[in-house]
Structures are given as C-alpha cells and as structure tokens.
C-alpha cells in the first residue's frame, strides 16, 4: 500500500499536468480562432448597385500606426463599426476596417467608396489567388498619379475573384478632424453615375462663383467700391475652400501637388470667414452705431487671420479647434451686425442678412462634423457649398442696390453743385462751362446767342407785397424761361434776380430776338401765383456770339453791363449786342 501510494500520486500529478496543458492549448486555439474570426461575407449581387458597410464591418484602432496588414490580420479586439462611428486620429494613427465580400458570379466590378473628400489616405488590402497581398490606395496626401482610380475621393477596386470569400482590410489615415465617413461597396457604374452628378453640380457652383468674382472685381475697379472688392475676395476664398473640401481641387487644379490640399482645406474656410466679417463691416457700418461693435469685428477678423496663419505653419488639433471656435463666433457676430443694421433702418442690410443666412446654416453642418457632433454625409459635405451658392446672388443683388443708391446720391450731389436749389435751373458755373464749350466748338463759325434776363420789378413786388413774394416771383420767372427755351438750351440763374439762356448753335440774331420777345411777353401775362395778379417785367440783353478774343467771363460781363443800361421805366426792354464785323 505504501509502495503503491507514491506511484499513484505521481500518476495523478502527471494526469493533472496533462489536463492543464491540454486546456491551455485549447485556450490558445480558441484565442487564435477568435483573432481570425471575420465578419459575415457580403454577397456582391448584380441586382444591387450599393452596399453600406455600417453594421457589416469591424474596426480596430492602431495608435501610432505601427501595425502592418500581417499584424492586423492576426490581431484581436475588433469591434463592429456602426453607422455614424466617429474616431479622432492624431498624426500617425490609423483606423483599420475589415470586411469580407463574395461574388457569386462574373458580374460587374465593385469598388470601395470612402465617402469623404479630403481624407488623407485610404489603403485597401486583400490577397490574390496566389495568397499575395494586393494594395489599392488614394487620398489627399498622394498625387493623383499615385491613386489607383483618380477622383475627388478614394474609390478602391475590389478583387475580381468569383465564387470565393475575400477578406479585405482598409487602413485610414485622417488627422485632426474626427473620421465619421461612411464606407460603401458600389459597382463601377454606380460610382461613375454618382461622380458625374457631383461634378455637374460642382461645375455649376464654380461657374457661378467665377462669374460673381469677375463682375464684382470689375465693379470694384470701375466704381471704386470697396464692398465689391471685398465681396470678390470673399467669394474667391470660399470657392477655394470648396475646391479643397469637395476634392475638386485635388482632382482638377492641383492633382500632382498634394501638399496644397490640407493647407487650402483648413486655411481657406477661416480666411473666407475673416473676409466675410470684413465685408459685413463695410456694408453694415457698425462704427456709426457702436465703436465697441466695430472694434470687436476688426479684432475678431484679425484673430481669425492670425490663428489660421499659425495653424497653417504649425498644424495641430488644438489650433484647428481654436480656429473653428473663432469661426463659429464670427458667424454669430456677422448676423448680429446685420440684424442691428436692419433694425436701424438700413434698407440694404436685409438683403445681406438674407444672403448670409443660408451660409450660416450650411456652414454649421461641417462645423458640427468637425467637432464630432454630426457624422459625415451629404449635408455635412455639401451644406456649405449649397449655402454659398444661394448666398452669392443675394449678396450681389444687395450690393447692386446699394451701388445704385450711392450712384443716385452722387448724381444728386453733383446736380446740387450745378443746380440752383430754389428754381432748379443751372448755376452760373454750369452756364459758364457750357458757354466755354460752345465758344470752343463754334469759334469763327456760325453765331449763337446768349440771353441775359433780369426780373426788373422784383424789388417793387417785394416793397408792395413783402419779402415772401420774392421766392414765388423767382420760381415763376424760372418757369417762364423754361417754357420759352427750346431743347438743347441751357437755362441758368446767374445772380440774385438775373437769369440766362444759352441758345446753342445754329441760332442767328432773328431767332435770338424772337426768343427775347417771347420771354418779355410771357412775363406780362398776369398770374394768380402773384398777389394782385401782378406781372413780371423782364429786361433782356442778347449777345450774338462768338466774339473774337473774348472768354466766357468777359462775354457775361459785357452783357451784364448792357443789361444795366436798360432803365427801370424803359420802353425798349431788349438790347442786342453783336460782335464787330458780324
């Protein structure tokens, strides 16, 4: 018994050790089996042109990006990737996604669509029939010549193998902005049709932007209008931002310069925000109402430029988040400035407020995506573009209305400088300018006439009816002169109660005398506008021109002297002066 006991105990110990080793081996096999377990295979049927990978694929985060596809194939810890899945990748990190697909027959070619223009790099791995790895890649960090299929965003061709399940591994690099893009399997035809529609819409947008920029720049030069110049700069920056964000720039404008993609995509929206704020400051003029608001707008625009420039030179996640927060604040300030201008009665600010409303709504969507609040999708990708397309014509219309009003105000100001405010007739300066022009054009040619007309009984009317009669009599005298003058004549008030008519060529002495007679006769008609139905007595000096060696001031001086020679009670109230020898 004692001899058998030790042997039995040793046998039991050996048996326990064997069981433990077996259990350990089975555990290893189970773990290995778990690591190699793949998602259910997706059937690539020709009846369906598109399959979403949400809920049908798994993801694994590779901090530092040190894993290669062989290591990832053996790795554990995979999780199902659902719709709207968001992950923030620092520079160097990688997101791996795996799925399995199966083509039951020789149907159309299928592609993986990474639905995010501007993704830094997407690489697809799968094994061919000889178990060798095949690599497909695309992304903004690569020149288009290095993409397997050129485009605005990565479209990576799947294996053409049929009747077998093919495991796929996708490596995503996308720094600073949370990666929330959807992954889709699409037939090549579906990809082509989708991209054709997208490029058509982008073509309309960029064509509209180019037209707006060209016309606005021309208006800025022709009318020297800062608002049009700032608008042209703002639309240019916004168009460049859209070229980067939609991938159109990397496909068409800088296909072999991938180093431009990220700076334009990140810098230009912030730069456009600063220019938009400067544009609103010009059209809303907050300085007229609040110096504090004006300084806030200037300071915020400068802060946007400074942060964007620093982030351009030293790109970091913190710098990007700060620029996005400042951009959000600037959008709020833009609307505050415009709404205040509308509330204070600015007739054009409502058009600018209406124009900026869609850009603020559309811009909020990519901002929410950048902050991880909204997954990537059509609205977050194209919301800003659609808002910008609606905004451009509204802002341009508002600018044109503003320009028309300013032009009208300038014309009125110019007219006031050459128009008598009481009678509406031309001023002495305008008459002299017209007289100089006429004398230069007709010197030594067919004569023309200048009539100087005095309201001779104005002082008498004021003495009998009081000072208020003066303005009424002068306005009535101006009306008589207008009705007597013909088309092309210049009718002016050259002194307190002295008027002039420049009867432009060809006018001879007979016509000039007839015009003077008509003026005198019209004044002698009683008018109910004058108390007591008093008449207006006109004295007229007629100069038949041109006179050699005489300037416009000299002509006017001579006629004034001739007018003074007509006495208050003179029966002959018209004097004609002609040049010697004519």
XYZ file of C-alpha atoms in Angstrom:
582
model
C 0.000 0.000 0.000
C 2.776 2.370 0.992
C 4.795 1.470 -2.103
C 1.806 1.955 -4.413
C 0.765 5.269 -2.842
C 3.685 7.369 -4.174
C 3.281 5.924 -7.646
C -0.418 6.671 -7.638
C 0.223 10.214 -6.501
C 2.776 10.752 -9.231
C 0.325 9.414 -11.829
C -2.324 11.806 -10.583
C 0.093 14.723 -10.759
C 1.088 13.805 -14.303
C -2.543 13.472 -15.310
C -3.373 16.939 -13.850
C -0.423 18.477 -15.652
C -1.534 16.922 -18.924
C -5.089 18.201 -18.461
C -3.769 21.702 -17.691
C -1.526 21.678 -20.774
C -4.428 20.485 -22.911
C -6.697 23.209 -21.560
C -4.011 25.835 -22.196
C -3.546 24.599 -25.749
C -7.278 24.629 -26.360
C -7.429 28.174 -24.977
C -4.708 29.268 -27.362
C -6.535 27.694 -30.228
C -9.737 29.397 -29.156
C -7.969 32.762 -28.942
C -6.374 32.227 -32.301
C -9.755 31.286 -33.692
C -11.235 34.484 -32.227
C -8.448 36.568 -33.767
C -9.060 35.059 -37.159
C -12.851 35.261 -36.948
C -14.138 37.511 -39.752
C -17.472 39.272 -40.302
C -20.169 37.568 -42.292
C -19.417 37.696 -46.033
C -21.270 40.319 -48.080
C -22.851 38.976 -51.228
C -21.974 41.268 -54.174
C -25.074 40.697 -56.236
C -25.583 42.444 -59.564
C -29.164 43.262 -58.532
C -27.873 45.797 -56.009
C -25.510 48.601 -57.010
C -24.619 49.722 -53.487
C -23.998 48.183 -50.057
C -23.293 50.127 -46.862
C -20.619 48.604 -44.627
C -22.181 50.057 -41.455
C -23.012 47.124 -39.189
C -21.313 44.734 -41.642
C -17.689 45.578 -40.919
C -15.348 45.759 -37.930
C -12.802 48.361 -36.834
C -9.546 48.429 -34.918
C -7.594 51.497 -33.772
C -3.823 51.489 -34.350
C -2.323 54.233 -32.182
C 0.982 55.314 -33.697
C 0.300 53.420 -36.929
C 2.917 50.734 -36.229
C 0.887 47.714 -37.384
C 1.207 46.314 -40.859
C -1.515 44.321 -42.567
C 0.016 41.000 -41.475
C -0.149 42.041 -37.817
C -3.643 43.429 -38.227
C -4.797 40.176 -39.803
C -3.739 38.313 -36.648
C -4.908 40.986 -34.184
C -7.803 40.658 -31.760
C -10.079 43.308 -30.296
C -12.130 44.048 -33.393
C -15.460 45.827 -32.866
C -18.477 46.211 -35.133
C -18.449 49.550 -36.976
C -21.919 51.029 -36.829
C -23.336 53.977 -38.811
C -22.006 57.326 -37.609
C -18.983 55.762 -35.934
C -16.537 58.549 -35.010
C -12.874 58.281 -34.111
C -10.275 61.025 -33.708
C -6.918 60.188 -35.253
C -3.777 62.084 -34.375
C -0.984 62.368 -36.903
C 0.472 58.879 -37.351
C -2.586 56.999 -36.055
C -4.502 54.630 -38.301
C -8.014 53.223 -38.314
C -8.335 49.682 -39.668
C -11.640 48.349 -41.003
C -12.193 44.796 -42.160
C -14.980 43.094 -44.062
C -15.483 40.022 -46.237
C -17.115 40.030 -49.669
C -18.228 37.283 -52.014
C -19.005 37.494 -55.755
C -21.279 34.613 -56.695
C -20.820 35.020 -60.450
C -18.929 37.043 -63.008
C -20.839 40.304 -62.577
C -19.756 43.995 -62.672
C -16.627 45.250 -60.977
C -17.133 46.539 -57.443
C -15.339 49.334 -55.609
C -14.961 50.543 -52.043
C -16.202 54.145 -51.769
C -14.669 56.121 -48.882
C -17.379 58.758 -48.698
C -15.224 61.680 -47.567
C -13.408 64.032 -49.968
C -10.269 65.283 -48.305
C -9.407 62.065 -46.438
C -5.618 61.980 -46.050
C -5.109 58.399 -47.226
C -7.151 55.229 -47.612
C -5.457 51.919 -48.459
C -7.242 48.676 -49.304
C -5.502 45.278 -48.824
C -6.622 41.845 -49.974
C -4.942 38.601 -51.043
C -4.984 37.426 -54.648
C -5.325 33.846 -55.852
C -1.665 33.166 -55.047
C -2.072 34.463 -51.477
C -0.020 37.629 -52.200
C -1.190 40.988 -50.870
C -2.749 43.422 -53.363
C -2.729 47.132 -52.444
C -5.124 49.860 -53.635
C -4.798 53.445 -52.390
C -5.992 57.039 -52.713
C -6.227 60.207 -50.635
C -5.207 63.850 -50.481
C -1.705 63.101 -49.227
C -0.972 61.388 -52.558
C -0.688 62.864 -56.067
C -3.491 61.746 -58.369
C -0.972 59.741 -60.386
C -0.467 57.520 -57.316
C -4.206 56.833 -56.924
C -5.366 53.554 -58.356
C -8.525 55.320 -59.541
C -8.286 59.111 -59.901
C -11.135 61.063 -58.340
C -12.303 63.544 -55.730
C -12.257 60.856 -53.044
C -10.861 57.316 -52.809
C -12.615 54.674 -54.901
C -10.675 51.442 -54.370
C -11.311 48.494 -56.689
C -12.177 45.150 -55.050
C -10.926 41.765 -56.136
C -12.398 40.322 -59.310
C -12.306 36.815 -57.872
C -15.624 34.938 -58.003
C -17.071 32.048 -56.052
C -14.813 32.644 -53.049
C -14.899 34.793 -49.935
C -12.242 37.515 -49.923
C -11.256 39.242 -46.640
C -10.481 42.964 -47.054
C -8.568 45.303 -44.750
C -8.836 49.105 -45.077
C -6.282 51.427 -43.482
C -7.497 55.021 -42.917
C -5.248 57.995 -42.107
C -7.075 61.263 -41.390
C -5.543 63.647 -38.856
C -7.189 66.427 -36.777
C -10.798 66.016 -37.960
C -12.842 63.133 -36.490
C -13.273 60.403 -39.079
C -17.009 59.670 -39.405
C -17.196 58.846 -43.097
C -19.392 56.086 -44.338
C -17.818 53.187 -46.271
C -19.802 51.742 -49.165
C -19.392 48.998 -51.724
C -20.581 50.197 -55.133
C -20.476 48.921 -58.669
C -18.181 50.794 -61.023
C -21.223 52.082 -62.925
C -22.817 53.378 -59.719
C -19.590 55.206 -58.811
C -19.380 56.783 -62.281
C -23.004 57.980 -62.219
C -22.664 59.423 -58.704
C -19.464 61.296 -59.591
C -20.973 62.637 -62.822
C -23.845 64.185 -60.869
C -21.467 65.592 -58.263
C -19.134 67.116 -60.862
C -22.107 68.629 -62.706
C -23.278 70.387 -59.529
C -19.734 71.466 -58.698
C -19.327 72.834 -62.219
C -22.456 74.971 -61.788
C -21.203 76.266 -58.441
C -17.692 77.146 -59.619
C -19.071 78.716 -62.813
C -21.401 80.897 -60.749
C -18.543 81.798 -58.407
C -16.252 82.733 -61.302
C -18.956 84.945 -62.824
C -19.630 86.662 -59.485
C -15.914 87.236 -58.863
C -15.348 88.692 -62.354
C -18.301 91.077 -62.277
C -17.642 92.141 -58.684
C -13.962 92.826 -59.419
C -14.921 94.880 -62.478
C -17.430 96.899 -60.424
C -14.824 97.433 -57.714
C -12.418 98.917 -60.277
C -14.954 100.933 -62.278
C -16.875 102.371 -59.318
C -14.013 102.284 -56.805
C -16.278 100.435 -54.405
C -14.525 98.634 -51.528
C -17.592 96.489 -50.836
C -17.451 94.901 -54.308
C -13.710 94.324 -53.919
C -14.171 92.628 -50.545
C -17.048 90.576 -51.949
C -14.837 89.364 -54.802
C -12.139 88.363 -52.296
C -14.662 86.631 -50.031
C -16.213 84.599 -52.860
C -12.719 83.681 -54.145
C -11.675 82.395 -50.720
C -14.939 80.495 -50.336
C -14.565 78.912 -53.784
C -11.013 77.797 -52.970
C -12.238 76.375 -49.665
C -14.914 74.418 -51.524
C -12.326 73.188 -54.025
C -10.376 71.719 -51.113
C -13.326 70.407 -49.112
C -15.085 68.727 -52.049
C -11.895 67.257 -53.539
C -12.430 69.094 -56.841
C -9.164 70.992 -56.361
C -7.029 67.896 -55.865
C -8.632 66.327 -58.943
C -8.572 69.303 -61.336
C -6.491 72.218 -60.033
C -3.516 70.727 -58.177
C -3.632 66.976 -58.986
C 0.135 66.494 -58.590
C 0.643 68.877 -55.653
C -0.918 67.036 -52.700
C 0.882 69.323 -50.249
C -1.647 72.043 -51.199
C -4.737 70.055 -50.200
C -4.603 70.287 -46.406
C -3.493 73.961 -46.224
C -6.291 75.028 -48.575
C -8.905 72.822 -46.907
C -8.082 74.054 -43.397
C -6.915 77.646 -44.049
C -9.307 78.909 -46.719
C -12.603 78.482 -44.780
C -11.155 80.513 -41.898
C -9.726 83.090 -44.306
C -13.130 83.332 -46.006
C -14.698 83.854 -42.581
C -12.359 86.781 -41.894
C -13.112 88.335 -45.309
C -16.840 87.806 -44.800
C -16.638 89.644 -41.483
C -14.699 92.491 -43.121
C -17.297 92.628 -45.920
C -20.170 92.909 -43.437
C -18.275 95.629 -41.553
C -18.175 97.668 -44.784
C -21.831 97.249 -45.759
C -23.338 97.400 -42.241
C -21.067 100.215 -40.962
C -21.239 99.288 -37.250
C -18.974 102.234 -36.437
C -21.926 104.591 -36.984
C -23.802 102.939 -34.130
C -21.209 101.408 -31.791
C -17.437 101.764 -31.725
C -17.290 98.694 -29.480
C -19.008 96.502 -32.075
C -16.773 97.879 -34.795
C -13.656 97.117 -32.778
C -14.977 93.644 -31.970
C -15.442 92.934 -35.695
C -11.940 94.183 -36.529
C -10.340 92.276 -33.642
C -12.152 89.040 -34.488
C -11.174 89.259 -38.165
C -7.520 89.802 -37.202
C -7.671 86.944 -34.684
C -9.061 84.610 -37.364
C -6.229 85.513 -39.726
C -3.579 85.127 -37.023
C -4.824 81.735 -35.802
C -5.312 80.441 -39.355
C -1.803 81.561 -40.357
C -0.248 79.951 -37.275
C -2.189 76.730 -37.870
C -1.040 76.794 -41.497
C 2.612 76.884 -40.398
C 2.227 74.590 -37.372
C -0.850 72.379 -37.866
C -2.174 70.921 -34.608
C -5.500 69.617 -33.397
C -5.658 72.389 -30.772
C -5.011 75.080 -33.402
C -7.681 73.645 -35.656
C -10.240 73.543 -32.829
C -9.427 77.149 -31.865
C -9.879 78.351 -35.454
C -13.221 76.519 -35.678
C -14.426 78.149 -32.437
C -13.388 81.597 -33.673
C -15.118 80.900 -36.984
C -18.312 79.975 -35.116
C -18.080 83.214 -33.123
C -17.508 85.257 -36.291
C -20.652 83.784 -37.860
C -22.654 84.923 -34.837
C -21.101 88.420 -34.964
C -21.930 88.705 -38.692
C -25.611 88.128 -38.024
C -25.623 90.498 -35.027
C -24.112 93.295 -37.140
C -26.576 92.756 -39.980
C -29.645 92.473 -37.756
C -28.673 95.657 -35.918
C -28.305 97.441 -39.260
C -31.745 96.186 -40.326
C -33.248 97.317 -37.025
C -31.769 100.797 -37.518
C -33.442 101.151 -40.909
C -30.638 100.302 -43.364
C -32.624 99.336 -46.490
C -29.906 97.071 -47.926
C -28.835 95.133 -44.838
C -31.872 92.881 -45.048
C -30.560 91.572 -48.382
C -27.150 90.920 -46.846
C -28.758 89.267 -43.803
C -30.904 87.127 -46.109
C -27.794 86.224 -48.110
C -25.704 85.216 -45.101
C -28.477 83.141 -43.519
C -28.003 80.071 -45.821
C -24.208 80.228 -45.466
C -24.538 80.243 -41.681
C -26.932 77.289 -41.747
C -24.861 75.399 -44.328
C -21.587 76.227 -42.534
C -22.929 74.953 -39.210
C -23.120 71.412 -40.635
C -19.404 70.874 -41.435
C -18.536 72.674 -38.178
C -20.693 70.187 -36.269
C -18.979 67.356 -38.144
C -15.535 68.777 -37.330
C -16.479 68.913 -33.641
C -17.651 65.300 -33.804
C -21.320 66.220 -33.295
C -22.511 65.111 -36.731
C -21.446 62.181 -38.919
C -20.172 62.678 -42.435
C -22.875 62.712 -45.055
C -24.348 64.684 -47.930
C -25.371 67.701 -45.836
C -22.128 67.946 -43.878
C -20.170 67.558 -47.125
C -22.195 69.869 -49.386
C -24.142 72.049 -46.921
C -21.620 74.901 -47.050
C -21.455 74.696 -50.854
C -25.251 74.835 -51.209
C -25.423 77.735 -48.759
C -22.708 79.574 -50.668
C -24.494 79.013 -53.992
C -27.686 80.584 -52.580
C -25.739 83.358 -50.852
C -23.800 84.697 -53.847
C -26.700 86.125 -55.928
C -28.426 87.561 -52.847
C -25.307 89.421 -51.733
C -24.650 90.569 -55.287
C -28.198 91.889 -55.605
C -27.839 93.741 -52.315
C -24.543 95.246 -53.485
C -26.115 96.395 -56.763
C -28.993 98.077 -54.918
C -26.509 99.755 -52.598
C -24.395 100.885 -55.563
C -27.457 102.250 -57.390
C -28.484 104.280 -54.358
C -24.963 105.590 -53.820
C -24.677 106.486 -57.518
C -28.003 108.298 -57.344
C -26.822 110.169 -54.248
C -23.593 111.137 -56.032
C -25.573 112.342 -59.045
C -27.806 114.403 -56.756
C -24.743 115.833 -55.044
C -23.227 116.735 -58.419
C -26.515 118.236 -59.548
C -26.716 120.311 -56.380
C -23.289 121.717 -57.186
C -24.517 122.892 -60.622
C -28.234 123.398 -59.912
C -29.886 126.333 -58.188
C -31.782 124.873 -55.191
C -34.684 127.379 -55.409
C -35.519 127.368 -59.116
C -33.966 124.101 -60.269
C -32.125 125.955 -63.032
C -28.430 125.590 -63.813
C -25.956 127.594 -61.755
C -23.618 130.315 -63.008
C -20.746 127.787 -63.019
C -22.627 125.320 -65.186
C -23.619 128.112 -67.597
C -20.004 129.269 -67.944
C -18.828 125.676 -68.596
C -21.454 125.236 -71.327
C -20.598 128.660 -72.779
C -16.868 127.818 -72.936
C -17.623 124.539 -74.675
C -19.880 126.253 -77.196
C -17.353 129.014 -77.893
C -14.564 126.455 -78.431
C -16.705 124.461 -80.861
C -18.079 127.437 -82.849
C -15.243 129.954 -82.746
C -15.214 131.839 -86.075
C -18.179 129.779 -87.270
C -21.994 130.201 -87.249
C -23.046 132.584 -84.462
C -25.127 131.517 -81.471
C -26.826 133.530 -78.771
C -26.629 134.163 -75.032
C -29.609 135.929 -73.441
C -29.245 137.627 -70.070
C -32.680 138.177 -68.432
C -33.333 140.394 -65.415
C -36.510 140.328 -63.320
C -36.620 144.133 -63.235
C -39.618 144.689 -60.939
C -38.638 142.235 -58.187
C -37.791 144.983 -55.664
C -41.098 146.725 -56.403
C -43.035 143.500 -55.845
C -41.226 142.937 -52.538
C -41.980 146.507 -51.466
C -45.694 146.135 -52.214
C -46.289 142.533 -51.082
C -43.497 141.791 -48.629
C -40.376 139.632 -48.670
C -42.223 136.254 -49.086
C -43.172 137.250 -52.644
C -39.513 137.089 -53.692
C -39.179 133.319 -53.881
C -42.566 132.914 -55.565
C -41.691 135.503 -58.212
C -38.273 133.946 -58.884
C -39.763 130.450 -59.261
C -42.440 131.810 -61.610
C -39.777 133.646 -63.659
C -37.775 130.404 -63.946
C -40.910 128.594 -65.170
C -41.437 131.246 -67.867
C -37.850 130.872 -69.068
C -38.113 127.087 -69.180
C -41.274 127.206 -71.263
C -39.679 129.669 -73.708
C -36.431 127.750 -74.067
C -36.066 125.021 -76.652
C -34.499 121.617 -76.465
C -30.739 121.858 -76.010
C -30.855 125.342 -74.466
C -29.164 125.890 -71.093
C -31.327 127.904 -68.684
C -29.480 129.240 -65.627
C -29.773 131.588 -62.670
C -26.586 133.659 -62.643
C -27.382 136.232 -59.962
C -29.993 137.054 -57.355
C -32.652 138.090 -59.896
C -30.740 137.646 -63.171
C -31.159 134.600 -65.431
C -29.571 133.429 -68.670
C -30.435 131.283 -71.676
C -27.672 129.846 -73.825
C -29.310 129.345 -77.220
C -26.878 126.872 -78.737
C -25.934 126.930 -82.387
C -27.028 127.363 -85.026
C -29.017 130.412 -83.849
C -28.927 133.807 -85.589
C -29.927 137.270 -84.386
C -33.502 136.914 -85.628
C -34.128 133.765 -83.634
C -32.474 135.253 -80.551
C -34.611 138.420 -80.748
C -37.751 136.349 -81.201
C -36.865 134.328 -78.109
C -36.276 137.532 -76.110
C -39.624 138.946 -77.243
C -41.385 135.736 -76.210
C -39.823 135.914 -72.734
C -40.884 139.527 -72.212
C -44.415 138.751 -73.410
C -44.804 135.747 -71.096
C -43.807 137.859 -68.105
C -46.503 140.429 -68.903
C -49.248 137.862 -68.555
C -50.922 138.177 -65.118
C -50.542 135.129 -62.907
C -52.671 134.036 -59.927
C -49.442 132.997 -58.202
C -48.540 136.674 -57.714
C -50.734 138.752 -55.352
C -52.918 141.240 -57.166
C -52.212 139.420 -60.435
C -49.079 141.461 -60.820
C -46.949 140.906 -63.918
C -43.221 140.129 -64.176
C -41.220 142.704 -66.094
C -38.202 141.221 -67.859
C -35.233 143.143 -69.292
C -33.195 141.153 -71.807
C -29.663 141.636 -73.177
C -28.997 139.452 -76.237
C -25.441 138.618 -77.229
C -24.899 137.192 -80.706
C -21.703 135.134 -80.474
C -18.914 134.163 -80.903
C -16.773 137.210 -80.159
C -13.134 137.029 -81.061
C -10.552 137.367 -78.318
C -13.194 137.109 -75.620
C -13.645 134.447 -72.937
C -16.900 133.301 -71.301
C -16.487 135.517 -68.221
C -15.876 138.531 -70.472
C -18.999 137.824 -72.517
C -21.097 137.572 -69.368
C -19.583 140.802 -68.016
C -20.365 142.764 -71.219
C -23.975 141.526 -71.290
C -24.386 142.440 -67.623
C -23.232 145.975 -68.449
C -25.677 146.145 -71.347
C -28.481 144.945 -69.092
C -27.696 147.722 -66.615
C -28.181 150.280 -69.417
C -31.898 149.456 -69.616
C -33.686 151.870 -67.303
C -36.444 150.832 -64.880
C -39.134 152.530 -66.946
C -37.571 151.979 -70.356
C -39.970 151.242 -73.155
C -37.376 149.240 -75.028
C -36.576 146.283 -72.757
C -34.459 144.255 -75.208
C -30.892 145.179 -76.208
C -28.933 143.193 -78.791
C -25.146 143.139 -78.825
C -23.297 141.703 -81.825
C -19.640 141.036 -82.463
C -17.851 143.533 -84.685
C -17.906 142.519 -88.295
C -20.775 140.007 -87.944
